[in-house]
XYZ file of C-alpha atoms in Angstrom:
262
model
C -98.103 -30.033 -46.593
C -99.670 -27.903 -43.509
C -103.031 -26.582 -44.344
C -105.858 -25.288 -42.336
C -108.262 -28.249 -43.971
C -105.589 -30.880 -43.199
C -104.943 -29.615 -39.573
C -108.772 -29.445 -38.588
C -109.070 -32.821 -40.028
C -106.389 -34.076 -37.896
C -108.097 -32.739 -34.813
C -111.248 -34.138 -35.694
C -110.225 -37.543 -36.570
C -108.726 -37.975 -33.191
C -110.814 -38.103 -29.869
C -108.406 -36.480 -27.663
C -107.798 -33.305 -29.800
C -111.552 -33.335 -30.668
C -112.427 -33.370 -27.127
C -109.987 -30.631 -26.361
C -111.404 -28.263 -29.345
C -115.028 -28.711 -28.371
C -114.185 -28.169 -24.622
C -112.256 -24.944 -25.489
C -115.300 -23.858 -27.948
C -118.123 -24.648 -25.874
C -116.541 -22.731 -22.891
C -115.900 -19.576 -24.301
C -119.499 -19.428 -26.087
C -121.133 -20.441 -22.784
C -119.043 -17.444 -21.352
C -119.955 -15.179 -24.238
C -123.683 -15.801 -23.426
C -123.564 -15.183 -19.890
C -121.928 -11.862 -20.674
C -124.546 -10.796 -23.118
C -127.188 -11.683 -20.457
C -125.667 -9.629 -17.769
C -125.147 -6.903 -20.519
C -128.644 -6.798 -21.485
C -130.109 -6.727 -17.682
C -127.648 -3.899 -17.057
C -128.559 -1.613 -20.109
C -129.330 1.982 -19.175
C -133.039 3.375 -19.605
C -131.827 5.663 -22.538
C -130.595 2.411 -24.373
C -133.499 -0.227 -23.534
C -134.105 -0.249 -27.177
C -130.629 -2.396 -27.418
C -131.816 -4.971 -24.772
C -133.396 -7.580 -26.879
C -130.967 -7.579 -29.343
C -128.215 -7.980 -26.701
C -130.333 -10.873 -25.505
C -130.527 -12.622 -28.711
C -126.640 -12.311 -29.002
C -126.284 -13.883 -25.846
C -129.041 -16.605 -26.742
C -126.970 -17.560 -29.459
C -123.874 -17.898 -27.827
C -125.556 -20.200 -25.469
C -126.935 -22.222 -28.302
C -123.236 -22.387 -29.831
C -121.765 -23.844 -26.468
C -124.885 -25.958 -26.487
C -124.151 -27.486 -29.821
C -120.153 -28.343 -28.916
C -121.389 -30.177 -25.820
C -123.780 -31.867 -28.289
C -120.793 -32.880 -30.627
C -119.042 -34.369 -27.710
C -121.429 -36.474 -26.349
C -122.237 -37.693 -29.925
C -118.513 -39.543 -29.580
C -119.610 -40.528 -26.067
C -116.699 -37.989 -24.598
C -117.165 -35.478 -21.473
C -116.159 -32.052 -21.611
C -112.515 -31.574 -20.421
C -111.236 -28.784 -18.428
C -109.873 -25.957 -20.139
C -106.342 -25.050 -20.021
C -106.059 -21.241 -18.917
C -103.326 -20.367 -21.796
C -106.209 -21.512 -24.117
C -109.089 -19.487 -22.730
C -109.263 -16.689 -25.112
C -112.387 -14.703 -23.694
C -110.494 -14.992 -20.163
C -107.521 -13.754 -21.713
C -109.216 -10.915 -23.365
C -110.963 -9.634 -20.431
C -107.794 -9.799 -18.663
C -106.171 -7.587 -21.174
C -109.209 -4.995 -21.012
C -111.250 -6.175 -23.797
C -115.108 -6.476 -22.548
C -116.620 -5.115 -19.824
C -115.124 -6.610 -16.347
C -116.563 -9.156 -14.955
C -116.930 -7.301 -11.392
C -118.996 -4.752 -13.187
C -121.361 -7.374 -14.613
C -122.098 -9.178 -11.534
C -123.075 -5.861 -9.669
C -126.789 -4.587 -10.160
C -125.556 -1.069 -11.027
C -126.705 -0.203 -14.550
C -124.391 0.111 -17.319
C -123.641 3.889 -18.860
C -123.864 4.656 -22.159
C -120.183 4.707 -23.013
C -120.139 0.974 -21.619
C -122.514 0.025 -24.240
C -120.350 1.958 -26.794
C -117.516 0.178 -25.624
C -119.035 -3.309 -25.502
C -120.203 -2.869 -28.928
C -116.882 -1.913 -30.374
C -114.949 -4.898 -28.494
C -117.741 -7.054 -30.171
C -117.341 -5.794 -33.607
C -113.211 -6.687 -33.346
C -113.980 -10.370 -31.703
C -116.966 -11.121 -34.064
C -114.738 -10.459 -36.806
C -112.525 -13.005 -35.750
C -115.247 -15.444 -34.982
C -116.947 -14.931 -38.301
C -113.725 -15.313 -40.191
C -113.045 -18.607 -38.633
C -115.968 -19.865 -39.012
C -116.153 -18.997 -42.904
C -113.059 -20.608 -43.051
C -114.484 -23.875 -41.379
C -117.401 -23.946 -43.690
C -115.089 -23.729 -46.802
C -113.387 -26.752 -45.743
C -115.638 -28.771 -43.599
C -119.034 -27.186 -44.381
C -120.396 -30.793 -45.729
C -118.283 -32.887 -43.111
C -120.598 -35.656 -42.138
C -120.037 -34.943 -38.187
C -119.544 -31.577 -37.749
C -120.705 -29.806 -41.005
C -124.236 -28.756 -40.023
C -123.139 -27.443 -36.747
C -120.319 -25.260 -38.618
C -122.750 -23.735 -40.765
C -125.449 -22.854 -37.979
C -122.693 -21.145 -36.060
C -121.396 -19.384 -39.046
C -124.437 -17.778 -39.975
C -124.864 -16.848 -36.438
C -121.626 -15.199 -36.088
C -122.472 -13.418 -39.385
C -125.576 -12.011 -38.030
C -123.171 -11.001 -34.741
C -121.085 -9.158 -37.037
C -123.484 -7.630 -38.998
C -125.223 -6.228 -35.945
C -122.026 -4.653 -34.656
C -121.630 -2.698 -37.843
C -125.245 -1.556 -37.776
C -125.493 -0.412 -33.869
C -121.942 0.973 -34.287
C -122.786 3.232 -37.359
C -125.795 4.396 -35.644
C -124.255 5.545 -32.232
C -121.667 7.044 -34.481
C -124.230 9.364 -35.931
C -125.346 10.348 -32.408
C -122.350 11.562 -31.498
C -120.177 8.659 -30.189
C -117.819 8.146 -33.473
C -114.637 9.107 -31.767
C -114.944 7.241 -28.553
C -115.965 4.398 -31.177
C -113.008 4.584 -33.096
C -110.284 4.920 -30.234
C -111.958 1.947 -28.676
C -111.901 -0.082 -32.139
C -108.098 0.805 -32.855
C -107.237 -0.459 -29.005
C -109.344 -3.332 -28.914
C -108.020 -4.658 -32.374
C -104.173 -4.299 -31.489
C -104.899 -6.182 -28.149
C -106.892 -8.840 -29.739
C -104.519 -9.743 -32.369
C -101.722 -10.434 -29.755
C -104.258 -12.444 -27.550
C -105.435 -14.534 -30.462
C -101.494 -15.224 -31.346
C -100.772 -16.564 -27.657
C -103.951 -18.293 -27.531
C -103.385 -19.916 -31.201
C -99.637 -20.694 -29.978
C -101.083 -22.442 -26.859
C -103.787 -24.597 -28.651
C -101.481 -25.731 -31.065
C -99.025 -27.009 -28.199
C -101.490 -29.066 -26.640
C -102.792 -30.452 -29.954
C -99.159 -31.187 -30.854
C -98.680 -33.027 -27.743
C -102.011 -34.964 -27.783
C -101.574 -35.596 -31.858
C -97.472 -36.609 -31.090
C -96.383 -34.161 -33.704
C -92.760 -33.861 -34.754
C -91.164 -30.621 -33.565
C -90.371 -29.318 -37.343
C -94.044 -29.418 -37.525
C -94.779 -27.931 -34.437
C -91.922 -25.340 -34.887
C -93.503 -24.813 -38.602
C -97.144 -23.682 -36.988
C -95.631 -21.727 -34.539
C -93.781 -19.875 -37.130
C -96.996 -19.627 -39.173
C -98.847 -18.312 -36.076
C -96.262 -15.556 -35.399
C -95.934 -14.632 -39.206
C -99.971 -13.960 -39.222
C -99.584 -11.600 -36.247
C -96.983 -9.775 -37.840
C -99.028 -9.082 -40.799
C -101.994 -8.317 -38.616
C -99.939 -5.920 -36.362
C -98.628 -3.918 -39.464
C -101.818 -3.973 -41.766
C -104.240 -6.343 -40.926
C -105.754 -5.147 -38.192
C -107.502 -2.186 -39.912
C -109.803 -4.597 -41.427
C -111.266 -5.312 -37.993
C -112.047 -1.275 -37.489
C -113.761 -0.386 -40.499
C -117.283 0.018 -40.117
C -119.448 -0.024 -42.979
C -123.418 -0.592 -43.505
C -124.139 -4.417 -43.661
C -125.878 -6.429 -45.935
C -128.021 -7.961 -43.283
C -130.164 -5.296 -41.959
C -131.692 -5.686 -38.453
C -130.097 -9.100 -38.051
C -130.809 -9.595 -34.316
C -134.250 -8.218 -34.846
C -136.330 -11.711 -34.605
C -136.728 -14.646 -32.472
C -133.469 -16.689 -31.638
C -133.578 -20.050 -33.772
C -133.018 -23.195 -31.695
C -131.020 -25.944 -32.461
C -132.839 -29.240 -31.238
C -131.031 -31.395 -33.287
C -128.024 -30.478 -31.012
C -129.262 -29.070 -28.060
């Protein structure tokens, strides 16, 4: 029987698939760390109070990248190149989600609208990250090899999502509500399509590494497409709703380290 638990267990148990999984995850987290660091450096003067929180967000993402690299080192495995079709962060940028890297590489300050767009994009992608980590914690939070890492990353992702809700609600009260709702909707509809394509690509690679029979690969692909159909019909609404978070000022303190991993 196919289930998220059985699939992830299979990936974790096999060195080649575990190596690819951690490499993809580490690359995406490190890219997110760089992007947030650049955004923090370019925040306009009128929003400088956000810079420490954006910096904290980037530091957390860098930490997650180090954690995945550390998991690889514990098995004596090097990171491997990330196949382009599995690079969620790169594909999101190409689809217009996230601030363009050309803009982030320049020294020109960002605008207030850029920051509103960045936070709106982040609200959508952090929902995906928080949901994925919550699922992994449910099934593997006590796993002797990856459980501690999963719990730590999940806690951070919940903080990131709360931060996005909190800041977007504040910015909506300050007059940015129409822009926020427009960008949230556009981002959610784009993200679910990118997530479908990346999921199909990742499962394709895993299937080849783990020698899955065609029927198993076909069933997984059908499930991914079915999830996309539901998200396209109704599920995306959950990714655009804003509500006051239970965790207040979640990125207001100092970042937590990960000495046992880094």
